[in-house]
Coordinates of C-alpha atoms and ligand atoms in Angstrom, one line a residue:
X1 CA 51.2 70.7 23.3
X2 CA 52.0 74.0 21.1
X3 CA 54.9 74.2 19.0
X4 CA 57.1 77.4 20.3
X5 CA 56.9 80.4 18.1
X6 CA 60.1 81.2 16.6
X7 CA 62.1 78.2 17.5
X8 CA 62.4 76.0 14.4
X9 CA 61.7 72.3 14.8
X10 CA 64.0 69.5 14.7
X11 CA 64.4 67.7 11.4
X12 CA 66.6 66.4 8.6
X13 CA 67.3 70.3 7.9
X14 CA 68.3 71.6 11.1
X15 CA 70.3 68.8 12.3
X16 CA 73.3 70.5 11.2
X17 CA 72.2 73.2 14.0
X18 CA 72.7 70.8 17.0
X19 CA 75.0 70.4 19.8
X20 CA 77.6 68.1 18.1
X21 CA 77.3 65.9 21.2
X22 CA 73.4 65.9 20.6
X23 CA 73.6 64.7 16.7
X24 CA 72.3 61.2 15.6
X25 CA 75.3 58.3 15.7
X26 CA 74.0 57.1 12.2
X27 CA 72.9 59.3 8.9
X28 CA 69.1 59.5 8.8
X29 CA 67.2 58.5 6.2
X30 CA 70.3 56.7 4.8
X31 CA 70.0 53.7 7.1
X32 CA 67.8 50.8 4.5
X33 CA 65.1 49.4 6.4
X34 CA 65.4 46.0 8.5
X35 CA 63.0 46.5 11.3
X36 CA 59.7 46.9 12.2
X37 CA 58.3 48.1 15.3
X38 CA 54.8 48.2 16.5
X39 CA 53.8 50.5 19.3
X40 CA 55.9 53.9 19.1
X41 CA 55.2 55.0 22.4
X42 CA 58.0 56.5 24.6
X43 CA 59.4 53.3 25.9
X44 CA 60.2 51.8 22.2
X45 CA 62.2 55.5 21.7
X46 CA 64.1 55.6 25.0
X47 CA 65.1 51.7 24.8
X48 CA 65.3 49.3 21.5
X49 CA 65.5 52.2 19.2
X50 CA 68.5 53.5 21.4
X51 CA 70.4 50.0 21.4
X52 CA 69.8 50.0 17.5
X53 CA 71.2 53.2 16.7
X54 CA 74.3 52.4 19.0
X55 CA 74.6 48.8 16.9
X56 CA 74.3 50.7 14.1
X57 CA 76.8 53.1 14.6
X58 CA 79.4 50.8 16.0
X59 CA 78.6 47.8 13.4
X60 CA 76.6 48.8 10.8
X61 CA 73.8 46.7 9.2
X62 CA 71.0 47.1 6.9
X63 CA 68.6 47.7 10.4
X64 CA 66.9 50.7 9.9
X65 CA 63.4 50.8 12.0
X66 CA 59.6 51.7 10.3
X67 CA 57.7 52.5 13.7
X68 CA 54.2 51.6 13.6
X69 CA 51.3 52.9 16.1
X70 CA 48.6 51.0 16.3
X71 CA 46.4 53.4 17.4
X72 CA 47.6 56.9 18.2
X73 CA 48.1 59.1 15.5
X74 CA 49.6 61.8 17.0
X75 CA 52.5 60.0 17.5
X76 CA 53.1 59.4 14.1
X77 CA 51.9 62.7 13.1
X78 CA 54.6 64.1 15.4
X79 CA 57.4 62.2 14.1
X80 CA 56.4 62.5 10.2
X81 CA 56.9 66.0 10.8
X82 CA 60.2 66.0 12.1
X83 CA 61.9 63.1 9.9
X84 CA 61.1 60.5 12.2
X85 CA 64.1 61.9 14.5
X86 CA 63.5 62.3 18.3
X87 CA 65.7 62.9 21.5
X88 CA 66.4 61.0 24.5
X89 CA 67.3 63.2 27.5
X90 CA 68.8 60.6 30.0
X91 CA 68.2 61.8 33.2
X92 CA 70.8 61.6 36.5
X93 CA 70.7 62.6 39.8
X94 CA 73.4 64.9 39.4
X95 CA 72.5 66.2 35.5
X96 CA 71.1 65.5 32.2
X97 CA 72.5 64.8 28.1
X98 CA 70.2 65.1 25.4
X99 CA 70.6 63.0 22.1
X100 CA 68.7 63.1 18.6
X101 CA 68.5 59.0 17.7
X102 CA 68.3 58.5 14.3
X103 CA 67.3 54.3 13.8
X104 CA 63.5 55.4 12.8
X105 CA 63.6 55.4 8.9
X106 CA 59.8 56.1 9.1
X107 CA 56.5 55.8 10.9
X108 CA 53.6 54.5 9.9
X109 CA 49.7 54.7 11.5
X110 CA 48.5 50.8 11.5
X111 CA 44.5 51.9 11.9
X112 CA 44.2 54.5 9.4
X113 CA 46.4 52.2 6.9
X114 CA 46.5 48.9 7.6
X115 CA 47.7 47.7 4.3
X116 CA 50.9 49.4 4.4
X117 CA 51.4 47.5 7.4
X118 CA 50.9 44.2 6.2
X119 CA 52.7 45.0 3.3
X120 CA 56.1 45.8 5.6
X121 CA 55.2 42.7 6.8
X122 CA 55.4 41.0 3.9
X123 CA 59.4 42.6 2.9
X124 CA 61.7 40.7 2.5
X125 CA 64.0 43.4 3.5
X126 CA 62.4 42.9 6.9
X127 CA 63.8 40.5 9.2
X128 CA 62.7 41.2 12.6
X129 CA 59.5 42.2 14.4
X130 CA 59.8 44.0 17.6
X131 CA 56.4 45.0 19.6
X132 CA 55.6 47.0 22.5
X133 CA 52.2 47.1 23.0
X134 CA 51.8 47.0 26.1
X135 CA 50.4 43.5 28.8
X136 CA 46.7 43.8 27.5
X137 CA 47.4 44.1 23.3
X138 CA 48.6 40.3 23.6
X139 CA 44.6 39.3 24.4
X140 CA 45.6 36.4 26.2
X141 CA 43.6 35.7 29.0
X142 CA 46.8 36.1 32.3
X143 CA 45.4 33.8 34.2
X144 CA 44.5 30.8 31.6
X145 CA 46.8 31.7 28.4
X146 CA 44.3 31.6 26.0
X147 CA 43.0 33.9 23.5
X148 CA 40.2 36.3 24.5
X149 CA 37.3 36.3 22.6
X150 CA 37.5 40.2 21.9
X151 CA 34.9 41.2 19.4
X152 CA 37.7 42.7 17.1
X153 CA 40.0 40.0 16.9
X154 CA 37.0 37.9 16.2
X155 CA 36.7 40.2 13.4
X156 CA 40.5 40.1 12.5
X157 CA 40.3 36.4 12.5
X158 CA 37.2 36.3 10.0
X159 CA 39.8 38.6 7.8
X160 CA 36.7 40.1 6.2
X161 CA 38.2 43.7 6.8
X162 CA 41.6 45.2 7.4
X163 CA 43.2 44.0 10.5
X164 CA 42.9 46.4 13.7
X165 CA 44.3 44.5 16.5
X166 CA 48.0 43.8 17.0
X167 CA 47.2 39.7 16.2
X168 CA 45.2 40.3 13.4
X169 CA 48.0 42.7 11.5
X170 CA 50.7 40.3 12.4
X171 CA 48.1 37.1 11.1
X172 CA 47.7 39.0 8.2
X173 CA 51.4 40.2 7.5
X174 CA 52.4 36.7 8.1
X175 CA 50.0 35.2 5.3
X176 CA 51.1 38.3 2.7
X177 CA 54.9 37.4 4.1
X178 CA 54.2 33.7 2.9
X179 CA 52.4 34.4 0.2
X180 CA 55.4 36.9 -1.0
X181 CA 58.2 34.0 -0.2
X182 CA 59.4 36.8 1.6
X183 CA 61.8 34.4 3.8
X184 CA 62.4 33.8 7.6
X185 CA 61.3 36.5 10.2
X186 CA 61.7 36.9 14.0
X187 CA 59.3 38.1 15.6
X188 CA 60.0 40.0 19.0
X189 CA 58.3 40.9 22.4
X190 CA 60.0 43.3 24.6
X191 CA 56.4 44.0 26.6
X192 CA 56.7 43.1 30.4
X193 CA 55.2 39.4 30.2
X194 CA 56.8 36.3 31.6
X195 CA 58.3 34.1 28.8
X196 CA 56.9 37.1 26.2
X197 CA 58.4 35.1 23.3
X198 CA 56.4 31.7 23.9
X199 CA 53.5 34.0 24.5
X200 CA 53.5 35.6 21.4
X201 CA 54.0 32.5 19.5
X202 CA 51.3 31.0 21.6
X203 CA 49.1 34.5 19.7
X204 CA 50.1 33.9 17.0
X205 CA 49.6 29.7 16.9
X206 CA 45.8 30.3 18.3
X207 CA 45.4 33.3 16.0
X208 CA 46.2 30.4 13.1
X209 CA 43.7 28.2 14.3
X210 CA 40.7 29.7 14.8
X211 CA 41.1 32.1 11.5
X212 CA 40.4 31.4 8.0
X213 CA 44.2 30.9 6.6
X214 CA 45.3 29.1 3.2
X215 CA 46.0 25.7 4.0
X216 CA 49.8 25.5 4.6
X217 CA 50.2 28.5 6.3
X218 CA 50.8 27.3 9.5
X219 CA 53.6 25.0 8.1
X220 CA 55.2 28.3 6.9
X221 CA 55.4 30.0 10.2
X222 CA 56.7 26.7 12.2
X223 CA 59.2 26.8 9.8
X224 CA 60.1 30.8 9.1
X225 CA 59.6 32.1 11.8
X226 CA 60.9 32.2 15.6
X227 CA 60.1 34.4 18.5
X228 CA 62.9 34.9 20.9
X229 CA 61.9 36.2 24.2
X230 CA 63.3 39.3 25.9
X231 CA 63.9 40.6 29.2
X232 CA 63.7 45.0 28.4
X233 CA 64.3 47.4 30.9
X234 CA 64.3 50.8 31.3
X235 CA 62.5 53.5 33.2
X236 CA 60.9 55.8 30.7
X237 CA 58.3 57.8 32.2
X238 CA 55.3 59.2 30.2
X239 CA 56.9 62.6 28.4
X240 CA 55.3 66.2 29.4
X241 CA 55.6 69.8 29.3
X242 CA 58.7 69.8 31.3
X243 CA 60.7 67.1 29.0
X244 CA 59.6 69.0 26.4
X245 CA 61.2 72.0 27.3
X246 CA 64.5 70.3 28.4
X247 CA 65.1 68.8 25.1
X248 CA 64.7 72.4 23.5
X249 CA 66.5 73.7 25.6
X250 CA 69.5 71.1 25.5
X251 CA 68.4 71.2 20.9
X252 CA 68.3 74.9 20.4
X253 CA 65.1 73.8 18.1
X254 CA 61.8 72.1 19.5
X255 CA 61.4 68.0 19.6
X256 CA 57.5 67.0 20.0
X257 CA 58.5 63.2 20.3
X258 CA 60.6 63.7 22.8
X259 CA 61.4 61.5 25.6
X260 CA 63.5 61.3 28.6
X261 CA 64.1 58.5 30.5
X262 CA 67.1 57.0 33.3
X263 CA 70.2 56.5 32.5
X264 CA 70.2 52.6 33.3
X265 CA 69.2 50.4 30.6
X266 CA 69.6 46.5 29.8
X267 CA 67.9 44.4 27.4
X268 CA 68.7 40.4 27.7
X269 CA 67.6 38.8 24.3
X270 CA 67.4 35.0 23.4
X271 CA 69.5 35.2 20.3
X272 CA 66.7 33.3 17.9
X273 CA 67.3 35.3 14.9
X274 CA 66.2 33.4 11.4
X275 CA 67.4 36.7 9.1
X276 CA 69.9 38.1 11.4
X277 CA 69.4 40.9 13.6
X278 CA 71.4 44.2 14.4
X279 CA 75.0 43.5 16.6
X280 CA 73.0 44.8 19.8
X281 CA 75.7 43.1 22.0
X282 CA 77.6 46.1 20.5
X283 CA 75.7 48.5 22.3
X284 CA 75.4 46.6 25.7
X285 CA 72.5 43.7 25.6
X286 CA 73.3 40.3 26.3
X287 CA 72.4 37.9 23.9
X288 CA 71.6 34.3 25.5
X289 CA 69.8 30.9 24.6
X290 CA 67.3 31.2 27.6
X291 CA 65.8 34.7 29.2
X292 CA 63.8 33.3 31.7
X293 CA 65.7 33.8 34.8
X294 CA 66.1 37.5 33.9
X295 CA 62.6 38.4 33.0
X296 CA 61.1 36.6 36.6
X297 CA 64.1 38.4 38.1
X298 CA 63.2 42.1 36.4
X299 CA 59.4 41.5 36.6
X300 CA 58.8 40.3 40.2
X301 CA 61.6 42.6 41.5
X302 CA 61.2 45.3 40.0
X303 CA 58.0 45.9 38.1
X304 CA 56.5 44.1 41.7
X305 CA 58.0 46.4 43.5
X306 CA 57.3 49.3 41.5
X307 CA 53.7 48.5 41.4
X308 CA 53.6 47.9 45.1
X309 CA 54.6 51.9 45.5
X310 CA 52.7 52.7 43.2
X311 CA 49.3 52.0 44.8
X312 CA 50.8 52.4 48.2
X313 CA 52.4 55.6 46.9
X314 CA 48.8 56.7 44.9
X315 CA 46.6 56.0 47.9
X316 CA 48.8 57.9 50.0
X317 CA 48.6 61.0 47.9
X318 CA 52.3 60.9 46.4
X319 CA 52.6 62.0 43.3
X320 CA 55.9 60.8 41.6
X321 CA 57.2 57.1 42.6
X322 CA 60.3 59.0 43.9
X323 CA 58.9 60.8 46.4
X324 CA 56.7 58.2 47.4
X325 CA 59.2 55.9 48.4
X326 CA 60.7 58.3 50.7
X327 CA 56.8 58.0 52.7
X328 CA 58.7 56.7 56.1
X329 CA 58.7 53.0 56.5
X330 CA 57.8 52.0 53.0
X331 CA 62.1 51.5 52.4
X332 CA 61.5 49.0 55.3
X333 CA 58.6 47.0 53.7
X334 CA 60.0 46.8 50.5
X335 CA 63.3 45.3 51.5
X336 CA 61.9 42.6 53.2
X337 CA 59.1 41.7 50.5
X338 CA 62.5 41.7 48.8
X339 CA 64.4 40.0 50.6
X340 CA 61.8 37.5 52.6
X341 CA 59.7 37.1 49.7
X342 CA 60.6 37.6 46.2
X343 CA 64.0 36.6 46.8
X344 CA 63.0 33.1 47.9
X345 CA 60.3 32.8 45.5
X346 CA 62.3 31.9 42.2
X347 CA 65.8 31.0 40.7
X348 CA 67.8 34.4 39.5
X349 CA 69.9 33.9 36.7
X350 CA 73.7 32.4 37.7
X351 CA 75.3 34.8 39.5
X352 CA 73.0 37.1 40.6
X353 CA 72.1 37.9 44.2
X354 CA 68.5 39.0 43.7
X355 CA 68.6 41.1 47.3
X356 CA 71.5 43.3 45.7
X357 CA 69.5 43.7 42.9
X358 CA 66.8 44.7 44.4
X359 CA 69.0 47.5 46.3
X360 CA 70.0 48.4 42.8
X361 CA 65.9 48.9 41.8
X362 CA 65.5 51.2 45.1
X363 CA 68.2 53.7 44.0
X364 CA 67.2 53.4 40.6
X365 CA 63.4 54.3 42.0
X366 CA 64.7 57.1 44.1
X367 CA 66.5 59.0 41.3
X368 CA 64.3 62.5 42.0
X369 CA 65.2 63.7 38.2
X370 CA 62.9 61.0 37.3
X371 CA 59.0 62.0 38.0
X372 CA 57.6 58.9 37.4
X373 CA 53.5 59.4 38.5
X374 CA 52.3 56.7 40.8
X375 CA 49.4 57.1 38.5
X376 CA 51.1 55.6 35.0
X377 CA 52.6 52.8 36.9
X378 CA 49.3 52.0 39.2
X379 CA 47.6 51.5 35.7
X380 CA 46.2 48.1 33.9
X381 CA 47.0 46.7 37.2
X382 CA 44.7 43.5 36.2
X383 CA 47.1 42.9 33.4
X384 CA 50.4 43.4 35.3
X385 CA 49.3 41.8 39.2
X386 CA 50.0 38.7 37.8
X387 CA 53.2 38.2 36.9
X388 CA 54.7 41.0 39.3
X389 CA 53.3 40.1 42.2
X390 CA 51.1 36.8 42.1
X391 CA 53.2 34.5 40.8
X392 CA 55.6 35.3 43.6
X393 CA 52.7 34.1 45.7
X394 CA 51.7 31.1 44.6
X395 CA 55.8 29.9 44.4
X396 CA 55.9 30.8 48.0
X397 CA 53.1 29.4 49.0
X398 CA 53.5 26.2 46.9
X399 CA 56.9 25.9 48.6
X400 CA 55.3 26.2 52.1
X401 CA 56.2 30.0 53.1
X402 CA 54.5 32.7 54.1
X403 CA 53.6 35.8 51.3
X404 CA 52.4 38.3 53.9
X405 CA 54.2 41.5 52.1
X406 CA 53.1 40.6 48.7
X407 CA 49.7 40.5 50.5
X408 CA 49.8 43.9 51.4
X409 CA 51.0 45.2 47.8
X410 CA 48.0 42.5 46.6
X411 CA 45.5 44.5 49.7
X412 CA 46.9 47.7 48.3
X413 CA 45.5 46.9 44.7
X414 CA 41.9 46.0 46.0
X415 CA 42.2 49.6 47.9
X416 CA 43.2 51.7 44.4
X417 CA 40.7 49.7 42.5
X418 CA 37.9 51.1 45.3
X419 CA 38.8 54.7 44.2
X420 CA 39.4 56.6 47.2
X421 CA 42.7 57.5 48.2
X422 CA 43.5 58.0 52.4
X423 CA 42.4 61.5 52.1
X424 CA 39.2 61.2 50.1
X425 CA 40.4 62.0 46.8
X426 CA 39.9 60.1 43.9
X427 CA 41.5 57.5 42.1
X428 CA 41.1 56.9 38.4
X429 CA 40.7 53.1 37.4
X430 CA 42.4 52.7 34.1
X431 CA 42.2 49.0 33.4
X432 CA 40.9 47.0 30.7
X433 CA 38.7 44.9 33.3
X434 CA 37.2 48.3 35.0
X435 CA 33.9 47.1 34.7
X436 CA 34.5 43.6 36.1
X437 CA 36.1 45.0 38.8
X438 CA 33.7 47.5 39.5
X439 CA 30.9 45.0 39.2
X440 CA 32.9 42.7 41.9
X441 CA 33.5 45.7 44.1
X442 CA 29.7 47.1 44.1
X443 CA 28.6 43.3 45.1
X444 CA 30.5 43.6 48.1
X445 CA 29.8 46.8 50.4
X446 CA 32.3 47.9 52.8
X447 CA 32.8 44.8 53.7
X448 CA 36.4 43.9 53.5
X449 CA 36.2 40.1 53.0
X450 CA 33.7 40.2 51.0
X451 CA 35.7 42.8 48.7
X452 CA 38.7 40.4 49.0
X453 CA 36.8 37.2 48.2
X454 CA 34.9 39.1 45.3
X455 CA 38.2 40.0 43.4
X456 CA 39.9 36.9 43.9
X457 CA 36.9 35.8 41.8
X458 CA 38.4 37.5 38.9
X459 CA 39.4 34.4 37.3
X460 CA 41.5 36.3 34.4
X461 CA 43.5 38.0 37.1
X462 CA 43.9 35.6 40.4
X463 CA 45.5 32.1 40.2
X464 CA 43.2 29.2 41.1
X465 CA 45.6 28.1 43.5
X466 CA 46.0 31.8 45.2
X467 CA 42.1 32.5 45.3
X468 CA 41.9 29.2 46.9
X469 CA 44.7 29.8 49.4
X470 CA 42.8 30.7 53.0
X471 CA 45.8 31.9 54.7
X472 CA 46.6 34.3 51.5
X473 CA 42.9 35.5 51.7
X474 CA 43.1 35.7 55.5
X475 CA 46.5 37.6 55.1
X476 CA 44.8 39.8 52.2
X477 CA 42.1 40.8 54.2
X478 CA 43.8 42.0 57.3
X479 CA 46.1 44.4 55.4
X480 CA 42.8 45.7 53.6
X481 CA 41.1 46.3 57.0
X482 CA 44.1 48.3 58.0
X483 CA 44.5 49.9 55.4
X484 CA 40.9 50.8 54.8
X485 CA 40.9 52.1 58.7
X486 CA 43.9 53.7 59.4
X487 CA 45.3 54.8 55.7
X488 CA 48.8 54.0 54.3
X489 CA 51.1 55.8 56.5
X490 CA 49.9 54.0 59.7
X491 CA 49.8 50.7 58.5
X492 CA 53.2 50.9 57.0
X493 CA 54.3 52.0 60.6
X494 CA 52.7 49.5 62.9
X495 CA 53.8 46.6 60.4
X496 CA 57.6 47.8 59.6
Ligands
CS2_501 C1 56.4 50.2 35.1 C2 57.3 49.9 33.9 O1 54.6 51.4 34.2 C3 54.9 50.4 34.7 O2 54.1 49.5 35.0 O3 56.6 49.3 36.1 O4 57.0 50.6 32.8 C4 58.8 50.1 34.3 O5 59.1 51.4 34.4 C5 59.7 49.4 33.2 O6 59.3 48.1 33.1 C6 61.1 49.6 33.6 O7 61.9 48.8 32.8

C-alpha cells in the first residue's frame, strides 16, 4: 500500500503532532525490555500489546515488548520505520477513537535473523514469552496431539542450521537461555487452541525429545520454565486500505501498521508467572489458576459460531460476517446450535450463562463498523474445525444428544472446501491440508456420502469417535445434500 505524498509518517518525531487523546500512555523507546512476542500480526497489536501498554501506564514495570515475525517481513519493515509505534482504531457502531500504543520497544524478522532471536531468548531481562502464531505454527497433529513430522522442524530438531519454525526458535532460545543461566521464563500462548498452555509445553517437551539437546536440558525447562494457558479475545479483522485511511485521518500523519479492531476485548490468563509479568489485571484481564472453562466457552461459542457464518456466510456470497448474519434465518440457527447444542455440550466457567453469552457474540458479530470477510475467518478451517465445532460433537454425542446444527456448520465446511459457492463462484481453499482435502474430495464425485465419508477420513481433522458416529455421518450428509441442491438460503429456511 503507498505511503501518501506529503503526509509525514508516524514516529518517535512526530508524536508530538498527535491528537493528545491519540498519544501513547507510556514513553517509547523508554520502556526496558521484558517481553517477547512472536507473530506481529494485527491481532498481537490490537489485543496483548494493548493490555500491556495500559499495565504499563497504570503500574509500571520493566515490560517493554520486542515483536518478532516469523516470517513476514513487511511487517517488521513497516514498524522499523515508524519506531515500532502503531494505532488501534476501536471501532463502534455508533463511532471510532484512534490510539498510538507504545509497548513495542522493537521488532525483529525471526527468518532473515534467527540468532537475534535466540539470543532475546536467552536475556535475562526477558521474562515472558507470548506467541500468536496462529492453530497450524504449533505442528501438532489436532486430532492425535503429537508432533508432525514437518520436514523443517525435522530440520530444526537436527539443529544443524538456524531455527525456522516457531518450535525450533523456542528449542533453541531455551538451550542458549540455559546455557546463559539466564533464569525462569514463561512461556505464553494466546493462539485459539483448547488448553494452549499444556499444548505448548507438550511442543516444547516432544521438541526435547526427539532433538539433539545437551544432556540436562530438559531438567532445566521442568524446572524454569511454565506455560500458563490463556483464553484471548478480540475481533481484529485483517487491516486494509480503508483502516489505513481512518487512522490518518484520526493521526494527521500516515500509520502503515495500523490496525482497527472492536471495542470488546478480554484476556483470562492462568497466572503461572516464574519472573513476573506485567499488572495486566490493571488493564482489565483476569488472572486465574485454571482457564479452561473460558477458553471451551470462547472457542466453541464464539470461534464455532463465527466459523459456522463464515462458510454459511462465504457460500452464500456475503462478503463481511456482519452482513452475513443478517442472511434471513441464519439468527434462528445460530441460537439454537447455541442454545440446544453448544450450551449443553460443556461446563462454562461459574457464573456464566453460556446462552447470554452467546447473545453477547451475535451483537458483537453484527457490529456493521466491523468488515470482518467471511473469507479470513473461513480460512485453515482443518486447523480450527476441531476445537470450535467438533469437540462440541463428540461431548453431545457421548452424552447421548443429538448435534444436528453443528452438522450443518460441519456440512457447510465439506461445501467451502468443494469450492463453489451457491452461485457458481469460486471459493479459495487456504488451509494447510489443501491437498489432503482435495485428494479426498476428487476420490469422491458428486456423490455426497461419499464426500462426507471421505473427509471424515481425515484422521488429523475428525475425531475417531465422530467419524465413527453413523447418526453424525447420516446427519452430515443430509445437510450436504441440501445444501449442495438448493444453496444456503433455502436450506436455512426449510430447517429454521
Ligand atoms: C476468527 C477469530 O479468524 C477467525 O477464525 O474466528 O480470529 C476471532 O475473530 C477471534 O478469535 C476473536 O477473539
Amino acid at each position: 500500500m503507498a505511503v501518501t505524498v506529503g503526509v509525514d509518517r508516524l514516529g518517535l518525531g512526530t508524536l508530538h503532532r498527535l491528537p493528545v487523546e491519540s498519544r501513547p500512555l507510556v514513553r517509547p523507546g523508554e520502556v526496558p525490555v521484558g517481553i517477547v512476542h512472536l507473530g506481529l500480526g494485527a491481532f498481537h497489536r490490537a489485543h496483548q500489546a494493548v493490555y500491556t501498554e495500559e499495565a504499563l501506564g497504570v503500574a509500571g514495570g520493566d515490560w517493554g515488548i520486542v515483536g518478532v515475525a516469523p516470517r513476514s517481513t513487511d511487517v517488521v519493515e513497516t514498524l522499523a520505520a515508524q519506531d515500532s509505534l502503531f494505532s488501534v482504531t476501536t471501532l463502534a457502531a455508533t463511532g471510532s477513537s484512534t490510539r498510538v500504543v507504545g509497548a513495542l520497544a522493537g521488532v525483529r524478522h525471526a527468518a532473515g535473523d534467527p540468532q537475534a532471536v535466540v539470543d532475546l531468548l536467552a536475556d535475562p531481562a526477558v521474562r515472558v514469552v507470548t506467541l500468536t502464531v496462529t492453530e497450524k505454527a504449533y505442528q501438532l497433529d489436532p486430532a492425535t496431539g503429537r508432533l508432525r513430522p514437518d520436514p523443517a522442524l525435522v530440520a530444526d530438531l537436527r539443529g544443524d542450521r538456524p531455527p525456522t519454525t516457531v518450535p525450533g526458535l523456542l528449542l533453541r532460545g531455551l538451550q542458549a537461555r540455559a546455557a546463559a543461566q539466564a533464569g525462569p521464563v514463561a512461556l505464553v500462548s494466546c493462539d485459539n487452541l483448547p488448553a494452549n498452555g499444556s499444548r505448548l509445553r507438550s511442543l516444547v517437551y516432544q521438541g526435547l525429545e526427539r532433538a539433539r539437546v545437551p544432556d540436562g536440558l530438559l531438567d532445566w525447562v521442568s524446572g524454569q520454565v511454565t506455560f500458563p494457558a490463556t483464553m484471548v479475545d478480540r475481533i481484529v479483522p485483517a487491516s486494509t486500505a480503508e483502516t489505513l485511511t481512518a487512522a490518518r485521518q484520526a493521526l494527521g500523519v500516515s500509520d502503515l501498521a495500523a490496525v482497527a479492531a472492536e471495542p470488546y476485548r478480554q484476556w483470562v490468563v492462568e497466572d503461572d508467572f516464574p519472573g513476573g509479568r506485567p499488572a495486566w489485571e490493571r488493564a482489565g484481564a483476569v488472572l486465574t489458576d485454571d482457564a479452561g472453562a473460558w477458553e471451551r466457552l470462547k472457542l466453541r461459542t464464539l470461534n464455532g459460531v463465527h466459523s459456522a457464518i463464515a462458510y454459511l456466510g462465504a457460500l452464500a456470497g456475503y462478503e463481511t460476517i456482519a452482513d452475513a448474519l443478517a442472511m434471513p434465518h441464519l439468527g434462528t440457527v445460530l441460537r439454537r446450535l447455541i442454545d440446544e447444542e453448544i450450551a449443553a455440550s460443556f461446563t462454562g466457567p461459574e457464573g456464566v450463562s453460556v446462552t447470554g453469552y452467546g447473545d453477547e457474540v451475535l451483537a458483537r458479530f453484527a457490529n456493521p463498523a466491523i468488515r470482518h470477510r467471511t473469507l479470513q475467518v473461513a480460512m485453515d478451517g482443518s486447523q480450527k474445525l476441531p476445537q470450535r465445532i467438533l469437540h462440541t460433537v463428540a461431548d453431545l454425542r457421548a452424552a447421548g444428544r443429538s448435534a444436528r446444527w453443528a452438522a450443518l456448520v460441519v456440512a457447510a465446511w465439506i461445501r467451502f472446501v468443494g469450492g463453489r459457492a451457491d452461485d457458481g463462484t469460486a471459493l479459495p481453499l487456504q488451509d494447510p491440508l489443501a491437498e489432503q482435502i482435495r485428494a479426498a474430495l476428487a476420490g469422491a464425485g458428486d456423490s455426497p456420502a461419499r464426500t462426507v465419508q471421505a473427509l471424515f477420513a481425515l484422521a488429523e481433522v475428525f475425531p475417531v469417535e465422530v467419524a465413527a458416529d453413523d447418526q453424525v455421518r447420516t446427519d452430515v450428509t443430509e445437510w450436504l445434500t441440501a445444501l449442495s441442491r438448493h444453496g444456503v438460503e433455502a436450506t436455512l429456511a426449510g430447517a429454521a
